[in-house]
Short mmCIF file of C-alpha atoms in Angstrom, two decimals:
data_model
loop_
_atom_site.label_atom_id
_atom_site.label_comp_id
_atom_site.label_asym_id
_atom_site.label_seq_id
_atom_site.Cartn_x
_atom_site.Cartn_y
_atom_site.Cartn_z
CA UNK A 1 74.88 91.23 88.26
CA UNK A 2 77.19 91.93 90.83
CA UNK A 3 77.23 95.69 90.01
CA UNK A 4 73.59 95.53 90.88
CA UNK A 5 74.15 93.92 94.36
CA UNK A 6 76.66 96.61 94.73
CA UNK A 7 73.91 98.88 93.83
CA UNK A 8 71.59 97.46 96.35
CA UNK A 9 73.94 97.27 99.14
CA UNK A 10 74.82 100.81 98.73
CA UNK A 11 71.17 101.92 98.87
CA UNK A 12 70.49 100.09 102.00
CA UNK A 13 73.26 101.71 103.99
CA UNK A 14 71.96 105.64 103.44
CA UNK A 15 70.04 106.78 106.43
CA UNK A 16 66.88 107.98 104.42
CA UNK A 17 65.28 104.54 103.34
CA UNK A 18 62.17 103.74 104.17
CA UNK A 19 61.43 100.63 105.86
CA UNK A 20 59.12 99.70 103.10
CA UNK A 21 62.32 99.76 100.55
CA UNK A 22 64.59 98.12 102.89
CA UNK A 23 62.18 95.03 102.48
CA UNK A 24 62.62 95.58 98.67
CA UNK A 25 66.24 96.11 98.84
CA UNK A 26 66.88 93.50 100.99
CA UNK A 27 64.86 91.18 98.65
CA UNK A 28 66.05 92.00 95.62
CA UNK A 29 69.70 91.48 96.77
CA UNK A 30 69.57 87.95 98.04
CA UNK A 31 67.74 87.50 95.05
CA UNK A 32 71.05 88.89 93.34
CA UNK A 33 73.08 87.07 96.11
CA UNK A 34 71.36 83.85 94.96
CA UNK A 35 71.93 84.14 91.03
CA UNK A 36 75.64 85.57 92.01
CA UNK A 37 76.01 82.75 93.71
CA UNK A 38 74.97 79.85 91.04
CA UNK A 39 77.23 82.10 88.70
CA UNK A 40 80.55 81.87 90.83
CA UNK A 41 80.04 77.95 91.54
CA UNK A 42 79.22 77.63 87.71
CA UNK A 43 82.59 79.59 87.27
CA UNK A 44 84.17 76.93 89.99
CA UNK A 45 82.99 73.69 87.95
CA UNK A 46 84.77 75.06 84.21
CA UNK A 47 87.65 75.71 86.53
CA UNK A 48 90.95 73.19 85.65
CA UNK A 49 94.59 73.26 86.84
CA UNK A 50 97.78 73.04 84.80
CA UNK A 51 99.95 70.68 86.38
CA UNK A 52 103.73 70.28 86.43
CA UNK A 53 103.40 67.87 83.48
CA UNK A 54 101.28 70.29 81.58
CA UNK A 55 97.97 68.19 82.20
CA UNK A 56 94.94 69.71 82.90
CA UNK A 57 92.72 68.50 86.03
CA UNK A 58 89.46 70.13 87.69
CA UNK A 59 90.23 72.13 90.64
#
């Protein structure tokens, strides 16, 4: 998923796109940006901390 934005990113920057697939690129990445997004603050919530005691708490 966040090879694709990559992907998408990197298409919009050459100088040859049209301005018809800059609309597509540009939706299809905050589409990606969206669902990247959700991921990483899914990632956040599983996230715990060791303490100095050795117990585990949510960052």
């Amino acid at each position: 998923m966040f090879g694709q934005l990559e992907t998408v990113i990197e298409a919009m920057e050459k100088d040859d796109v049209s301005l018809e697939d800059s609309f597509e690129l540009y939706n299809r990445g905050m589409t990606l940006l969206s669902r990247c997004s959700r991921a990483i603050d899914e990632v956040e919530k599983k996230v715990l901390v060791l303490d100095e005691n050795g117990e585990t708490h949510e960052f």
